[in-house]
Short mmCIF file of C-alpha atoms in Angstrom, two decimals:
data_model
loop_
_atom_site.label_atom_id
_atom_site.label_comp_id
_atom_site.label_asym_id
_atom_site.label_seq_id
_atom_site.Cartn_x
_atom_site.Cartn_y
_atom_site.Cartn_z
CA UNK A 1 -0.82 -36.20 -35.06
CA UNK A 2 -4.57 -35.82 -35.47
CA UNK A 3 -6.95 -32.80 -34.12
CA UNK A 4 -9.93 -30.98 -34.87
CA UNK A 5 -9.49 -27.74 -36.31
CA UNK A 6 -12.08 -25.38 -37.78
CA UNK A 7 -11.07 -23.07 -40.97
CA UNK A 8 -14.20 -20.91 -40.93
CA UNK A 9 -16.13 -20.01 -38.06
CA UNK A 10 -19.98 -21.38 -38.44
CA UNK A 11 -21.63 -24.37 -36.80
CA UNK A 12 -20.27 -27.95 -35.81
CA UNK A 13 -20.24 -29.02 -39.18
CA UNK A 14 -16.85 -26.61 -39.23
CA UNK A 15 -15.16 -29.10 -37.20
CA UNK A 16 -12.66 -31.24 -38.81
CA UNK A 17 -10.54 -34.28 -37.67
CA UNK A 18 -7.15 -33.20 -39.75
CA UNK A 19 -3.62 -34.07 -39.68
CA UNK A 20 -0.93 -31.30 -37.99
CA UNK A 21 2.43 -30.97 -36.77
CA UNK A 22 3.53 -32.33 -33.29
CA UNK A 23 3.74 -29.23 -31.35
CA UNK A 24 7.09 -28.16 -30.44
CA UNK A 25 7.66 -27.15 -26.20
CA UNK A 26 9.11 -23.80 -25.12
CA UNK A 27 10.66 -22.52 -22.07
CA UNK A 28 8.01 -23.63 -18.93
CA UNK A 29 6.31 -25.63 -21.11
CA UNK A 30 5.55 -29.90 -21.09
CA UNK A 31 4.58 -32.02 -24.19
CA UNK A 32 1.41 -34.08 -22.65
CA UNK A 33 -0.43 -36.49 -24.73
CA UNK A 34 -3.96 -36.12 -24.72
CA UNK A 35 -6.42 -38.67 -23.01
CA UNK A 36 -8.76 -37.05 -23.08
CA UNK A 37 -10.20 -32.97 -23.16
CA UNK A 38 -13.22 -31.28 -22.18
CA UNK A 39 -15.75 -29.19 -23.86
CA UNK A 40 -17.33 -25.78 -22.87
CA UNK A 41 -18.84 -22.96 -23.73
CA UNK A 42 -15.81 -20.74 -24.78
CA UNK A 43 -14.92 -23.80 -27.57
CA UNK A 44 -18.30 -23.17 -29.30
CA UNK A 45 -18.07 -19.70 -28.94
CA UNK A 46 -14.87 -19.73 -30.53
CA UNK A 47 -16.27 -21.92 -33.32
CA UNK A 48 -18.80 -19.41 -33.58
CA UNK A 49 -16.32 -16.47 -33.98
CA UNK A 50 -17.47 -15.12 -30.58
CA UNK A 51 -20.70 -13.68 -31.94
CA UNK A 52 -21.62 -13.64 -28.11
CA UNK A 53 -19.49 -10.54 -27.65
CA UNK A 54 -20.09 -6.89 -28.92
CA UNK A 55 -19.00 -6.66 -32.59
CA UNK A 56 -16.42 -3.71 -31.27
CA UNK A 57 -15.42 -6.15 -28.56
CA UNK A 58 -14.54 -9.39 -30.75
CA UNK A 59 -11.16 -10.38 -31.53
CA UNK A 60 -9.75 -11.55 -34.76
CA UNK A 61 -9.56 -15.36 -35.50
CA UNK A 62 -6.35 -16.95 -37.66
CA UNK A 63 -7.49 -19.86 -39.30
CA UNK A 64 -7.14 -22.41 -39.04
CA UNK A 65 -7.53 -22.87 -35.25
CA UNK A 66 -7.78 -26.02 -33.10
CA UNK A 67 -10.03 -24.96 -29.97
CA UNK A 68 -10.24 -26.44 -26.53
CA UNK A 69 -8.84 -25.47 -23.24
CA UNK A 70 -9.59 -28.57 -20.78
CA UNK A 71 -7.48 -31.92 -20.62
CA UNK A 72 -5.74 -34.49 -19.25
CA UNK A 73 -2.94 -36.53 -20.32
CA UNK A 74 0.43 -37.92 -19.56
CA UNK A 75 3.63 -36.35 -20.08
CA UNK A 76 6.00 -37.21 -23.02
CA UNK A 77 8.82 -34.09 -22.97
CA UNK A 78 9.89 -31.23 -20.23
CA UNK A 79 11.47 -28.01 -20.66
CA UNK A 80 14.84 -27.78 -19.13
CA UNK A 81 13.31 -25.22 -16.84
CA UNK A 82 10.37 -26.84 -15.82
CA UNK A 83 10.65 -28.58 -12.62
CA UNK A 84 7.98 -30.24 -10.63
CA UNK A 85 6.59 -32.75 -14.08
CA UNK A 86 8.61 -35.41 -15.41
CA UNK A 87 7.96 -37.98 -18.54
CA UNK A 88 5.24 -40.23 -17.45
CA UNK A 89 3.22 -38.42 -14.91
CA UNK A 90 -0.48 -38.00 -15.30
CA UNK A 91 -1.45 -34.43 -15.18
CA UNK A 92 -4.71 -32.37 -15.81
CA UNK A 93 -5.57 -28.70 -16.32
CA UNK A 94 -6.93 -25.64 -18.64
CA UNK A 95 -4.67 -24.44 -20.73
CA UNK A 96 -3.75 -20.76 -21.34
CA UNK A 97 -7.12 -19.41 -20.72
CA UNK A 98 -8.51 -16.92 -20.87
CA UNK A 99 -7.03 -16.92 -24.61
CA UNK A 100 -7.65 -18.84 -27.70
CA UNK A 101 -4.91 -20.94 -27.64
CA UNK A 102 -4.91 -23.83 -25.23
CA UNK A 103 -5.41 -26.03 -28.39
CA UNK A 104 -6.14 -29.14 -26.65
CA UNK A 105 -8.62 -31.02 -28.81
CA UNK A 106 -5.46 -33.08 -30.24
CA UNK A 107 -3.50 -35.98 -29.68
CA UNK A 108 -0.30 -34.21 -28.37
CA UNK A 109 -0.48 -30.69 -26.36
CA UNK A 110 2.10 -28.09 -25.62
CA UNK A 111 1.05 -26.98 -22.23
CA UNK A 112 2.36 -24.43 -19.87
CA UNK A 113 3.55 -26.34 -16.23
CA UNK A 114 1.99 -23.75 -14.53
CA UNK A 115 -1.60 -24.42 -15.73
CA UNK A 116 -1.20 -28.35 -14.76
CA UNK A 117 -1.28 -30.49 -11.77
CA UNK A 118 -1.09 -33.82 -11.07
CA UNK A 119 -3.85 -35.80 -12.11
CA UNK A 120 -5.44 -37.58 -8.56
CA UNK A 121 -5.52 -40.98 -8.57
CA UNK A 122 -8.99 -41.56 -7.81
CA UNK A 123 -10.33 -40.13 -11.30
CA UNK A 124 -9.76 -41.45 -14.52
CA UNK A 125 -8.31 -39.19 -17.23
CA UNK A 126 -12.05 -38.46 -18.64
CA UNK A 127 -13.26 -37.42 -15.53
CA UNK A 128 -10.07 -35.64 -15.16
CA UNK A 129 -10.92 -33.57 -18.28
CA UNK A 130 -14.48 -32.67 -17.52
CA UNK A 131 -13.02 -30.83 -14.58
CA UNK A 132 -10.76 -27.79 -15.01
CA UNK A 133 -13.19 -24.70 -16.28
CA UNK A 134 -15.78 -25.76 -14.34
CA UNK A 135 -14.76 -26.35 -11.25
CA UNK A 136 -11.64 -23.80 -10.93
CA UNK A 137 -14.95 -21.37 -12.11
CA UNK A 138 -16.84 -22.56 -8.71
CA UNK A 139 -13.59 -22.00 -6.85
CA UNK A 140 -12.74 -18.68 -8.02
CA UNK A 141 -16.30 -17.32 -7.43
CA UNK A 142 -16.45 -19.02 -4.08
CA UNK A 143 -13.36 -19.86 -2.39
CA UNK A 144 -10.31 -18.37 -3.65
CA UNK A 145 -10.02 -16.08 -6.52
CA UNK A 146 -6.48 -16.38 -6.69
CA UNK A 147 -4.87 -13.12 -8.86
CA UNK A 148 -6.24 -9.74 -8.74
CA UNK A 149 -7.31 -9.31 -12.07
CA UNK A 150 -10.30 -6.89 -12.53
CA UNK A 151 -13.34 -8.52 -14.10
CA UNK A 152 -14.16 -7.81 -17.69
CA UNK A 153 -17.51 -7.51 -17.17
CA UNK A 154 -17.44 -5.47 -13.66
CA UNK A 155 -13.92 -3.17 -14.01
CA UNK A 156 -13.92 -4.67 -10.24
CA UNK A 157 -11.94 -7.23 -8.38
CA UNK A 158 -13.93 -10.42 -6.96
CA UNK A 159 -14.09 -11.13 -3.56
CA UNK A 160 -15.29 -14.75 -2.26
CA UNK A 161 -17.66 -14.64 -0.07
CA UNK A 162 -16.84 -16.68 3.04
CA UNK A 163 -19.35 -19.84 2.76
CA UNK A 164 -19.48 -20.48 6.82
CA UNK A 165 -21.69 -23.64 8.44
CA UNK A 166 -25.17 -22.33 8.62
CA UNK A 167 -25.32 -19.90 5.76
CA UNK A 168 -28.03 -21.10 2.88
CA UNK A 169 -26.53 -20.79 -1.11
CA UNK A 170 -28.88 -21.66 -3.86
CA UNK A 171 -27.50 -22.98 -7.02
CA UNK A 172 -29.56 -22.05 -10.58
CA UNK A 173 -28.55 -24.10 -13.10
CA UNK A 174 -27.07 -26.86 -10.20
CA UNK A 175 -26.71 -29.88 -12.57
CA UNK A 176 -24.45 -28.40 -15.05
CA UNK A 177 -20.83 -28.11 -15.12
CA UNK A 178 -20.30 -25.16 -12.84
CA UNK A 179 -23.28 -25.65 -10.94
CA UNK A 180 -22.92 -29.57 -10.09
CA UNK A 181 -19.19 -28.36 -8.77
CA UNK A 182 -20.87 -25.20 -7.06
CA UNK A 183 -22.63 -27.39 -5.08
CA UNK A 184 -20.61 -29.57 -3.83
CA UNK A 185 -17.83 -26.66 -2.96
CA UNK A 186 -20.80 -24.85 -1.21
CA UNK A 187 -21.56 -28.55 0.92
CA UNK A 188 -17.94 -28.83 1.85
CA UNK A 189 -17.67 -25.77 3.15
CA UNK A 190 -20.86 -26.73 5.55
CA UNK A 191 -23.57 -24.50 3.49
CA UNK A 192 -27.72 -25.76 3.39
CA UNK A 193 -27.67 -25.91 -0.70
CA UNK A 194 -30.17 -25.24 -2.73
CA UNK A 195 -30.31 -26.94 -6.08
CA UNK A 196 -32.07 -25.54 -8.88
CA UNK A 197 -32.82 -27.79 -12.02
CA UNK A 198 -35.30 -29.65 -14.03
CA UNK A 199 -36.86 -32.63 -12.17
CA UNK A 200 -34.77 -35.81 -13.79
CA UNK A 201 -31.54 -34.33 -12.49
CA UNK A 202 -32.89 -34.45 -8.72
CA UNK A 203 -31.38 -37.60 -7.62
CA UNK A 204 -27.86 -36.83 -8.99
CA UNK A 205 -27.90 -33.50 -7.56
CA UNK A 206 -29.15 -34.85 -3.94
CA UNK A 207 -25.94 -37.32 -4.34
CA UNK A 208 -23.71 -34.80 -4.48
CA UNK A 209 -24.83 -33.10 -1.35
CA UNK A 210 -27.85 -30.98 -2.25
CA UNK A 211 -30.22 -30.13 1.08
CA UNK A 212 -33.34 -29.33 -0.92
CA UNK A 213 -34.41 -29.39 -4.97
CA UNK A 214 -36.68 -27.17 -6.68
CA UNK A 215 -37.98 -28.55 -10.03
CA UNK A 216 -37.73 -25.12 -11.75
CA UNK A 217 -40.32 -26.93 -14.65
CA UNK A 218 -42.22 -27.26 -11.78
CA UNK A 219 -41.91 -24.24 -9.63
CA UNK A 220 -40.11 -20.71 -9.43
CA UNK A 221 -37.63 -20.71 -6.61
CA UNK A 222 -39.01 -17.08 -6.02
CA UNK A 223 -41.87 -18.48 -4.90
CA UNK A 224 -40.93 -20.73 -2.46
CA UNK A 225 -37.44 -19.74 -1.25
CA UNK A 226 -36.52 -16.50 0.65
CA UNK A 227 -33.58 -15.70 3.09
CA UNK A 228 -30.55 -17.09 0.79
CA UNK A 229 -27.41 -15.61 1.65
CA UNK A 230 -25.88 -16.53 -1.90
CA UNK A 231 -27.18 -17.04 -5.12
CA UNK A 232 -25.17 -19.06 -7.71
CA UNK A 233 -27.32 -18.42 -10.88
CA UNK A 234 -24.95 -20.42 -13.59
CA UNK A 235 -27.51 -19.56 -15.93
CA UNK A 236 -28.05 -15.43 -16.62
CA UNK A 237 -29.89 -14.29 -19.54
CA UNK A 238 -32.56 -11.62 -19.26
CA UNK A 239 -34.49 -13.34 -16.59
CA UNK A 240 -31.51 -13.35 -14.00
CA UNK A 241 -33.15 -10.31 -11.56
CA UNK A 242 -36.00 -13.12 -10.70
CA UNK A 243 -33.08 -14.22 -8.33
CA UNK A 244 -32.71 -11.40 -6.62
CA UNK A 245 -36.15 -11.84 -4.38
CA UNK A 246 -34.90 -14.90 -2.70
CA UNK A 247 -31.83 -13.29 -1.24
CA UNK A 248 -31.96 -11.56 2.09
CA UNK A 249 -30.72 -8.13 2.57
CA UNK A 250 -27.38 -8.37 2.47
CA UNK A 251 -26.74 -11.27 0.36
CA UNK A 252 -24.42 -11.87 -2.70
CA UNK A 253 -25.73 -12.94 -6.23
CA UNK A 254 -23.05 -14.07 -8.63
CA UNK A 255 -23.93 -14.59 -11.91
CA UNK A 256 -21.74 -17.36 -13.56
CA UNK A 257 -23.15 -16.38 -17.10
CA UNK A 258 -23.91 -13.37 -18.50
CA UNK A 259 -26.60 -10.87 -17.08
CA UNK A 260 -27.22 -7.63 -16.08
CA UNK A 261 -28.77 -6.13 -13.14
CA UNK A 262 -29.78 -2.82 -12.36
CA UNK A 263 -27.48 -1.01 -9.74
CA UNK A 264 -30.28 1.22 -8.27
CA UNK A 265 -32.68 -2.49 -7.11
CA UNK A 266 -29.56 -4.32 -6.22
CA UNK A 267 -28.69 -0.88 -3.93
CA UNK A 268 -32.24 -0.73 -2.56
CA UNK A 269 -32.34 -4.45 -1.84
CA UNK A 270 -28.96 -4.43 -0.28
CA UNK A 271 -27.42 -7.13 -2.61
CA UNK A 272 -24.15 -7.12 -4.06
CA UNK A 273 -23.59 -8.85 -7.40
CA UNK A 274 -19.93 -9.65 -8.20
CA UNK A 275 -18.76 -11.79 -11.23
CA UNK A 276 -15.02 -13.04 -12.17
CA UNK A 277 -13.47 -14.26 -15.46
CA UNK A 278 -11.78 -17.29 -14.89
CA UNK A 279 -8.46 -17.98 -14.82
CA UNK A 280 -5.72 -20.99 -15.65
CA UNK A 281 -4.51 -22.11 -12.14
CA UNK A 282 -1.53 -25.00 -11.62
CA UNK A 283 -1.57 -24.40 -7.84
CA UNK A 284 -5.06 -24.19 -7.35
CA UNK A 285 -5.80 -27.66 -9.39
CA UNK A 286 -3.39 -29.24 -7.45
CA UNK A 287 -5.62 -28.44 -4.00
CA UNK A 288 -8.67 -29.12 -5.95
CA UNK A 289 -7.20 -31.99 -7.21
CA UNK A 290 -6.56 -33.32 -3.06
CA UNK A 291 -10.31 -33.02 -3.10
CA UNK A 292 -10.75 -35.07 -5.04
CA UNK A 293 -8.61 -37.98 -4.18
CA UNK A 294 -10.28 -37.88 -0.84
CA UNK A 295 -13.55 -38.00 -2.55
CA UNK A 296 -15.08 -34.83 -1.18
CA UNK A 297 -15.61 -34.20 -5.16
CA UNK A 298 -17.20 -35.74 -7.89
CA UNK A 299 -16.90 -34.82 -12.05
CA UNK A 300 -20.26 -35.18 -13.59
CA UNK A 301 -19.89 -36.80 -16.87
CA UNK A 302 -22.88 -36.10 -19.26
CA UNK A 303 -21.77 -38.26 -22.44
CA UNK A 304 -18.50 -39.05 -24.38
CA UNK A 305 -17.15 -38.96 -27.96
CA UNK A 306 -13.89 -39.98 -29.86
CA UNK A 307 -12.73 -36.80 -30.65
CA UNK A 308 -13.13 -37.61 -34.28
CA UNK A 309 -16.37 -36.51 -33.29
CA UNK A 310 -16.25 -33.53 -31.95
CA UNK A 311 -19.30 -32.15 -33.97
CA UNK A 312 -21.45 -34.59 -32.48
CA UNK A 313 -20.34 -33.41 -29.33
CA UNK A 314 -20.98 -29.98 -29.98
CA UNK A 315 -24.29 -30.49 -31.41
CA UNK A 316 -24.88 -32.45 -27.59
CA UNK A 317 -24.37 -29.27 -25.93
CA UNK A 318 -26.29 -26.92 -28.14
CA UNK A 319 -28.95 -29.48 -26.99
CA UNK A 320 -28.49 -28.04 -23.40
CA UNK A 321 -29.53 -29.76 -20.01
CA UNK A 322 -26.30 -31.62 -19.15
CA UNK A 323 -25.79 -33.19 -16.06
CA UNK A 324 -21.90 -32.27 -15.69
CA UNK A 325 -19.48 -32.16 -18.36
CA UNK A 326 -18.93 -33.64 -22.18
CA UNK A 327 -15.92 -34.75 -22.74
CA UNK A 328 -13.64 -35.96 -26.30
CA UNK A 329 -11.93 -39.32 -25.93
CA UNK A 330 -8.26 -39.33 -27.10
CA UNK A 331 -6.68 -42.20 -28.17
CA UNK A 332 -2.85 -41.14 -29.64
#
């Protein structure tokens, strides 16, 4: 079969379209063939050799290593023990994350059953793709973290905040691949949204359920927004704390990316600031995935490649600004 696999880490250029073995299924596991997968951060941090962690903190890489976590396919083999799949069903999910080895920029996949669900009818299999990271990332943070796993980042446990009619959440960085899913989870849940992004993604994000749009090219949301309840900042970076003005006291901020705040002004303003690393989820997919058939959600798809192309796709997102997801095209 073909895949991209990088031998050195570096930039896209490392990406290559090579010929490798069929992967082989163990115990729990299905043999899907690829439709399609989707790209995020974590696959160019990889390719990068996780420079975005501490040098103590990084882990080491065996090369060669074919990256990707996100995908959607159709099953061609079952474990014995596996029940719930069989050959021929359409299934999506995010493989074996977090970890290295979800491997799904290929043709053919060896993915564990409990990381999958059904695919819903009402989505194609590149829409399908765009959707696991990012939106099982807005679920975790907001409706159901769904393990009790300490975050990396915090040494604490996440708790969702219950999102109740009335309540006000503002989403930074609202047209992206969490964010665009962040709001829409915050809308269904009967939240006024906020979304913050640059002016051309204003219509798409008012589609999807946004109450109001700041133009952050335009205006600082600190200027003009006070009272939040919950900020979804999908952005972080040094800037983050420019957030924490607009929430009342009491609120939550929830920083999808990293950023630090200082415990002594979050204290004094009241705020608590919670994070999560997400997690692979069958079971949770599966009632994201009824969401989606009833078309209370929508994937954002910001551009396509054959994955033959992968670089190209890469280079896309370096670019920045997407409105929703890339995603690789498959054809085995």
């Amino acid at each position: 079969m073909k895949a991209i696999q990088f031998h050195e880490a570096g930039g896209p250029e490392v990406l290559q379209y090579d010929e490798v073995p069929v992967p082989e299924i163990g115990p729990g596991e299905v043999l899907v063939r690829v439709q399609a997968a989707g790209i995020n951060p974590p696959d160019w941090y990889l390719r990068e050799g996780m420079k975005v962690m501490p040098a103590e903190m990084r882990p080491t890489l065996e090369f060669p290593m074919i990256p990707g976590t996100d995908m959607s396919g159709v099953v061609q083999a079952v474990a014995p023990d596996v029940l719930g799949f069989a050959v021929g069903d359409e299934v999506f999910g995010m493989l074996r994350f977090p970890g290295f080895d979800g491997r799904t920029y290929a043709e053919y996949v060896a993915a564990p059953a409990s990381d999958l669900a059904h695919k819903p009818a009402g989505i194609d299999h590149v829409q399908a793709a765009g959707a696991p990271m990012a939106v099982l990332t807005a679920w975790q943070y907001l409706v159901d973290l769904g393990h009790d796993v300490p975050s990396p980042f915090t040494g604490q446990v996440h708790q969702p905040v219950p999102i109740t009619p009335g309540m006000t959440v503002l989403v930074n960085g609202a047209a992206g691949g969490v964010g665009h899913f962040a709001v829409q989870l915050a809308k269904w849940k009967g939240a006024h949204v906020i979304a913050v992004a640059s002016g051309r993604h204003e219509q798409f994000l008012r589609k999807l359920g946004a109450d109001e749009f700041i133009d952050y090219t335009r205006t600082q949301a600190a200027d003009v927004v006070s009272g939040v309840d919950l900020v979804i900042d999908t952005v972080g970076g040094p800037d983050s704390s420019r957030f924490l003005t607009v929430l009342k006291r009491g609120g939550t901020m929830l920083p999808v990316f990293f950023a630090e705040y200082d415990a002594e002004e979050t204290a004094s303003l009241g705020i608590t600031v919670s994070n999560i690393q997400v997690r692979s989820n069958g079971p949770q997919l599966a009632e994201i995935g009824r969401l989606f058939g009833e078309g209370k959600l929508q994937v954002g798809v910001d551009s396509t490649y054959p994955l033959p192309e992968a670089g190209n796709a890469h280079k896309r997102a370096a670019q920045g600004h997407l409105q929703g997801k890339i995603v690789l095209t498959v054809v085995s």
